[in-house]
Short mmCIF file of C-alpha atoms in Angstrom, two decimals:
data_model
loop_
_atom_site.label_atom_id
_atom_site.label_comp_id
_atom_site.label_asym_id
_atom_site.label_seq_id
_atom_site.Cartn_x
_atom_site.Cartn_y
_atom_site.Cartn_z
CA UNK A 1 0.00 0.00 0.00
CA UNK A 2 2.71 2.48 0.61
CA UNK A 3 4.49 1.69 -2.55
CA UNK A 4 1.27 2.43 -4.35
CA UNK A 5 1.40 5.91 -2.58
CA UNK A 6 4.77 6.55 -3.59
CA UNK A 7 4.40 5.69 -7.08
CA UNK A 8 1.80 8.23 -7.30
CA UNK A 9 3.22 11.08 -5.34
CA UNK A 10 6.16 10.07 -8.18
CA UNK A 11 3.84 10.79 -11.04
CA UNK A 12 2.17 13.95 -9.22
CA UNK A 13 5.48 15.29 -8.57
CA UNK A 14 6.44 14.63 -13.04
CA UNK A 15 3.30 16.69 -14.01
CA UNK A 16 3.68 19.24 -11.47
CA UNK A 17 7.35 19.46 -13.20
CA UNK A 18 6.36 19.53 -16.48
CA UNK A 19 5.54 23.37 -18.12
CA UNK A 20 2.93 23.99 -19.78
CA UNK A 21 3.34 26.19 -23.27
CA UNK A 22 2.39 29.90 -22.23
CA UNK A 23 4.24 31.46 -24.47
CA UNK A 24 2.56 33.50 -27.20
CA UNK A 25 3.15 33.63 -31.07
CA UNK A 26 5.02 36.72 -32.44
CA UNK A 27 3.68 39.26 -35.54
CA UNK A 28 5.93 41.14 -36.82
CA UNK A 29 6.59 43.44 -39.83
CA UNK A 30 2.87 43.60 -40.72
CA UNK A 31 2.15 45.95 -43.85
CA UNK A 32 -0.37 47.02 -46.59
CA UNK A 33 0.79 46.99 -50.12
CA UNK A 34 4.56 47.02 -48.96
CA UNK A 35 4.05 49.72 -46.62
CA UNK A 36 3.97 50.06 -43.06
CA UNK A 37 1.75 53.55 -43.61
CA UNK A 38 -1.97 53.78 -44.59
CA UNK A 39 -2.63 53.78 -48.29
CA UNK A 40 -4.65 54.56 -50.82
CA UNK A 41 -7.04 52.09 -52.70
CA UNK A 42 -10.25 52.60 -55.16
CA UNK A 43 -13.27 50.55 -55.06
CA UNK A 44 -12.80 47.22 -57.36
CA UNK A 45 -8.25 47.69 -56.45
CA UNK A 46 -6.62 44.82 -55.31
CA UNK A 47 -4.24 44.94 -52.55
CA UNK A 48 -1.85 42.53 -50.07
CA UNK A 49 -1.46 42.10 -46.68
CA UNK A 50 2.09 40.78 -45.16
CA UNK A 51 3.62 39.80 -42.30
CA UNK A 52 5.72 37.06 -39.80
CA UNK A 53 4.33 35.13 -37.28
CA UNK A 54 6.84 33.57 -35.14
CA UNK A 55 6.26 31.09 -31.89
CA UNK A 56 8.54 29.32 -29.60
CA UNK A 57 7.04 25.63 -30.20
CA UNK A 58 4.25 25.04 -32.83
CA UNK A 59 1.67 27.21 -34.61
CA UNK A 60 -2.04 26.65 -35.22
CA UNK A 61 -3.72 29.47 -36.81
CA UNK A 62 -3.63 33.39 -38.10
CA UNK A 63 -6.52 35.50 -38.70
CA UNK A 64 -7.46 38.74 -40.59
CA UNK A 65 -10.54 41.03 -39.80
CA UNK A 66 -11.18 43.75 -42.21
CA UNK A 67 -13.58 46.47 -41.25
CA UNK A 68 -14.28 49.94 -41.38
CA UNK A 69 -13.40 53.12 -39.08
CA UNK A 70 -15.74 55.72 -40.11
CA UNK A 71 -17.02 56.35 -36.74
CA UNK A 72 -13.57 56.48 -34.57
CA UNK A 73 -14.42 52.37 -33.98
CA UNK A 74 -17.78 52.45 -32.48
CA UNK A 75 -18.36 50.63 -35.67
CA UNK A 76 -22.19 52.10 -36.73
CA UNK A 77 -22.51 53.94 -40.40
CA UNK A 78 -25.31 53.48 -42.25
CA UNK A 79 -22.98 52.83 -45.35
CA UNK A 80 -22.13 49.96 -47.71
CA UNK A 81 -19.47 48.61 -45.54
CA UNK A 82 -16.07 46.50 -46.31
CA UNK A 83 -15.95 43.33 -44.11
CA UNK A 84 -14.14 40.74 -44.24
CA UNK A 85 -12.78 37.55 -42.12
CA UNK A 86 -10.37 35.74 -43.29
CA UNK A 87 -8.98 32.48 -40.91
CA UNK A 88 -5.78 30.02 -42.29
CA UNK A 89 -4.57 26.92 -40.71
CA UNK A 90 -0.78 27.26 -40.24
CA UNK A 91 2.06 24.83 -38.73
CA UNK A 92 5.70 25.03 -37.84
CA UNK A 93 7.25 27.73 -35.65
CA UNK A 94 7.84 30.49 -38.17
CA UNK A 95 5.34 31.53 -41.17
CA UNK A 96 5.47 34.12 -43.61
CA UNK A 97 1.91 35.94 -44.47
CA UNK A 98 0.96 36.81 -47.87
CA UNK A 99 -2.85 37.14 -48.66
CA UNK A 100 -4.21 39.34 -51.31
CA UNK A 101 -7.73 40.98 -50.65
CA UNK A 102 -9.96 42.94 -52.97
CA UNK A 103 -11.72 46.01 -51.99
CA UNK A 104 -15.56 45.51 -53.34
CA UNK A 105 -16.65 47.70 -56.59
CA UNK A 106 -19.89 48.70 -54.51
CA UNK A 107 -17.73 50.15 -51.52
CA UNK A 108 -17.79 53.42 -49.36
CA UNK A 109 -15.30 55.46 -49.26
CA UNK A 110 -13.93 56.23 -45.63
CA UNK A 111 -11.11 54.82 -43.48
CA UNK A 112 -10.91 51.10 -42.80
CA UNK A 113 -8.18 49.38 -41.12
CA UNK A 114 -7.61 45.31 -40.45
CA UNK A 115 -6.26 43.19 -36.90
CA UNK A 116 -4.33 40.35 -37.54
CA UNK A 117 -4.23 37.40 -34.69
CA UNK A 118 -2.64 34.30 -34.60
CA UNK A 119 -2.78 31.27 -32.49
CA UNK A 120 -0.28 28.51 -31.33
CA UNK A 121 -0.92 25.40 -30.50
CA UNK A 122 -1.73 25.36 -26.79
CA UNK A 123 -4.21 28.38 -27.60
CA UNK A 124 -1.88 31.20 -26.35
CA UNK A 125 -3.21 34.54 -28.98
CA UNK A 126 -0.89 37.17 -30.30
CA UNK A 127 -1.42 40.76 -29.67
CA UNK A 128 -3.01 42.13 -32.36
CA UNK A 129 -1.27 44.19 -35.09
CA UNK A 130 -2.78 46.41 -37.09
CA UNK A 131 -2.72 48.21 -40.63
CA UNK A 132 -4.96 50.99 -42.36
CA UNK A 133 -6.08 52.05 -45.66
CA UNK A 134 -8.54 54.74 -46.93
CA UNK A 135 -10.94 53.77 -49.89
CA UNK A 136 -10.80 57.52 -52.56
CA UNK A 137 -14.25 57.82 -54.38
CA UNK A 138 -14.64 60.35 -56.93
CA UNK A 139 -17.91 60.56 -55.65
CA UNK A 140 -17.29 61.32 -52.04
CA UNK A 141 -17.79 64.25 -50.39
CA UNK A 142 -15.46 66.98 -50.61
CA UNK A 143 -14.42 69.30 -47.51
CA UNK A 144 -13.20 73.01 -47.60
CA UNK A 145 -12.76 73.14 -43.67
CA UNK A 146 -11.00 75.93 -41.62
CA UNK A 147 -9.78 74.83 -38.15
CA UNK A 148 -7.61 77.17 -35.60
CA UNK A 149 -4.66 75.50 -35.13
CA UNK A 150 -4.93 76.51 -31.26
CA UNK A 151 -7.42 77.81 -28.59
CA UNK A 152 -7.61 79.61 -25.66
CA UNK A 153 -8.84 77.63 -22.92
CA UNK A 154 -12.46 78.30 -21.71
CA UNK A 155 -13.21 79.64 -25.10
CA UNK A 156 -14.97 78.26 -27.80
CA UNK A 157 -13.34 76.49 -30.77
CA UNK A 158 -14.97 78.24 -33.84
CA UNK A 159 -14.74 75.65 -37.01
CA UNK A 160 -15.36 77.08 -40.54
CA UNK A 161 -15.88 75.98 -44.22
CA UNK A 162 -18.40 73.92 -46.57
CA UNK A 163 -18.72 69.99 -46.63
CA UNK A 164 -20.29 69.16 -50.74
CA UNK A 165 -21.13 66.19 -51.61
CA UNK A 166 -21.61 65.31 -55.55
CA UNK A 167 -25.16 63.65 -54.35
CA UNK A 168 -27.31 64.62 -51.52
CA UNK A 169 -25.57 64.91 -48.06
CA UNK A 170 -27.02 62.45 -44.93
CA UNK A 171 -24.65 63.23 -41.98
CA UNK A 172 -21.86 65.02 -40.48
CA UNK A 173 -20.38 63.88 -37.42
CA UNK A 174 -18.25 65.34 -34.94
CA UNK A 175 -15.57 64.55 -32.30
CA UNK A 176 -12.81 66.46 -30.36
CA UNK A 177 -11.06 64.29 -27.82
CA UNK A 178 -8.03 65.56 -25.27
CA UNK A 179 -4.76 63.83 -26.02
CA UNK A 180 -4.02 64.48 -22.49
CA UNK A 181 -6.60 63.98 -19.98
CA UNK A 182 -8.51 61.37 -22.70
CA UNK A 183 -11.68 63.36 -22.02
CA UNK A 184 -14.14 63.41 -25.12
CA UNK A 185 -14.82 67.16 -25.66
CA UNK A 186 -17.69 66.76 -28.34
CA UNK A 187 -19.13 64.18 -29.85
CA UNK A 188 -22.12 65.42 -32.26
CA UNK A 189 -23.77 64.33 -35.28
CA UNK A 190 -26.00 66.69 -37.60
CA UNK A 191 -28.68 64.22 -39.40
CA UNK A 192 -29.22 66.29 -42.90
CA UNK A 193 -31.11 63.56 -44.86
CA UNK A 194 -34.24 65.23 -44.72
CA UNK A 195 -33.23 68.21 -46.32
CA UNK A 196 -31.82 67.74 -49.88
CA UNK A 197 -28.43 69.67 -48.98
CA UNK A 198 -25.50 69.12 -51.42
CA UNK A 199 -23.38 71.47 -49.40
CA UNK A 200 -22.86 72.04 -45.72
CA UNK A 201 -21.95 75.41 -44.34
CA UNK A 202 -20.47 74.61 -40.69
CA UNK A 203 -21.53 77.90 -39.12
CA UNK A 204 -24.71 79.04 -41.53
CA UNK A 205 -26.32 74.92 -41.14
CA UNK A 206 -24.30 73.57 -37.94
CA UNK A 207 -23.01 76.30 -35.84
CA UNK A 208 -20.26 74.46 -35.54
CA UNK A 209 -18.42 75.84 -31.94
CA UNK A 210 -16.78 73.42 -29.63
CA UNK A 211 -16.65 74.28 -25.70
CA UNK A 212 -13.42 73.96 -24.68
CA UNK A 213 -13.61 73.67 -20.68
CA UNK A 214 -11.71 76.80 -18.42
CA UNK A 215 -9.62 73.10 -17.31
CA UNK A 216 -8.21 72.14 -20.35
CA UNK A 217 -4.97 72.27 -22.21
CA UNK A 218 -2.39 70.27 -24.49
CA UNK A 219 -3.35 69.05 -27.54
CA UNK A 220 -6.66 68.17 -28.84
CA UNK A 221 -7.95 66.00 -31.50
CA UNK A 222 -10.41 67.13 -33.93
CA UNK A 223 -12.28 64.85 -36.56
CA UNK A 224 -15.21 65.68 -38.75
CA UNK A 225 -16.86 62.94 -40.77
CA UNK A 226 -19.32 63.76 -43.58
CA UNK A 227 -21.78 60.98 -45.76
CA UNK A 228 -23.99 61.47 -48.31
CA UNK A 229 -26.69 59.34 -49.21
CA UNK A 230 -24.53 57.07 -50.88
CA UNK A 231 -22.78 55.57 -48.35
CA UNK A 232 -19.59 57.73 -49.27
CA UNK A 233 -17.58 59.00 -46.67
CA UNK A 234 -14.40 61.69 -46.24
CA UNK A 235 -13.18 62.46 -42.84
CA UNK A 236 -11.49 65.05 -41.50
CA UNK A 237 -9.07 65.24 -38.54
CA UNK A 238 -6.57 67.72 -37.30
CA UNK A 239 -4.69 68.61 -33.92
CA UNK A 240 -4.82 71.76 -32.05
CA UNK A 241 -3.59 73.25 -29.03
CA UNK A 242 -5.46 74.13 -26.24
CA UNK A 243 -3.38 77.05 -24.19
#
């Protein structure tokens, strides 16, 4: 009987010895079209997506989500949107991605960016990486903007200009958030798709004035996103200073 114990305790004592794989898989070098910057693409272009995925013992699987940022990643436009999943079996402790992706003829234009993940083995995920592109439309709408390029705190921030659209605008959204305290300053959106407006005047149609609180200062974050009826977006951004 006490041999029996021992043997066990032996075989407890091998397992509680043994590691178990925690170790996550590795992307590196990720990029769009050769690039590690956003680029450029028209509805109907083709375009690749590269990268290395490296892990310490065995690999099981990468994935690529494609998606659109036309509302700062909440992820809601009422827009013909670019999605797409795509999910590969992989093996060995080092692979090389190469996938080629085509950006739908029937696409908005607007911002979109991608996450790739990969798995190993025992389960452990990557981080995910991350690339952008930005889908040009000759039909998109066009902005003629005017933005301080700083404010005096506990004033307002006074934004300028005309938003035209070659069809019928829908909305305009807007969204200043501080780069220092995080805080989300604005965050408005002007619903023009009842009235058949191909151009936007900012103060005349919006008022467009953002509060900037007596507390603030640093930089701030400014992004204005305009879509017309077809789906087709153009956004806006630009940093100020908040003194």
């Amino acid at each position: 009987m006490k041999k029996g114990v021992l043997i066990i305790a032996g075989i407890a004592l091998l397992s509680a010895c043994k590691k178990a794989d925690i170790e996550a898989p590795v992307l590196s070098e990720i990029q769009i079209n050769n690039s590690s910057q956003s680029v450029q693409l028209h509805p109907g272009e083709s375009f690749s997506v590269s990268g290395t995925v490296t892990d310490n013992k065995e690999l099981n699987q990468f994935k690529i989500d494609i998606h659109h940022d036309f509302d700062g990643h909440s992820h809601k436009s009422m827009t013909t949107r670019y999605e797409e999943i795509r999910i590969s079996d992989i093996s060995g402790t080092s692979y090389s991605i190469n996938e080629s992706f085509t950006v739908p003829d029937n696409a908005s234009s607007g911002t979109y960016h991608g996450t790739i993940t990969s798995l190993d083995k025992e389960g452990n995920q990557s981080e995910n990486k991350l690339f952008y592109f930005e889908v040009i439309s000759p039909d998109q709408p066009v902005m003629n903007l005017t933005v301080p390029t700083s404010v005096t705190a506990g004033n307002d921030l006074v934004i300028s200009g005309t938003i035209t659209g070659t069809v019928f605008l829908s909305q305009v959204f807007v969204k200043a958030t501080s780069l220092s305290s995080g805080n989300t300053l604005i965050n408005e959106s002007y619903s023009i798709a009842s009235s058949e407006l191909m151009t936007w005047d900012a103060q005349t149609d919006g008022n467009l004035s953002i509060p900037i609180p007596s507390s603030e200062s640093g930089p701030v974050k400014i992004r204005i996103r305009a879509e017309d009826r077809n789906g087709n977006n153009t956004i806006f951004e630009q940093q100020i200073v908040v003194n």
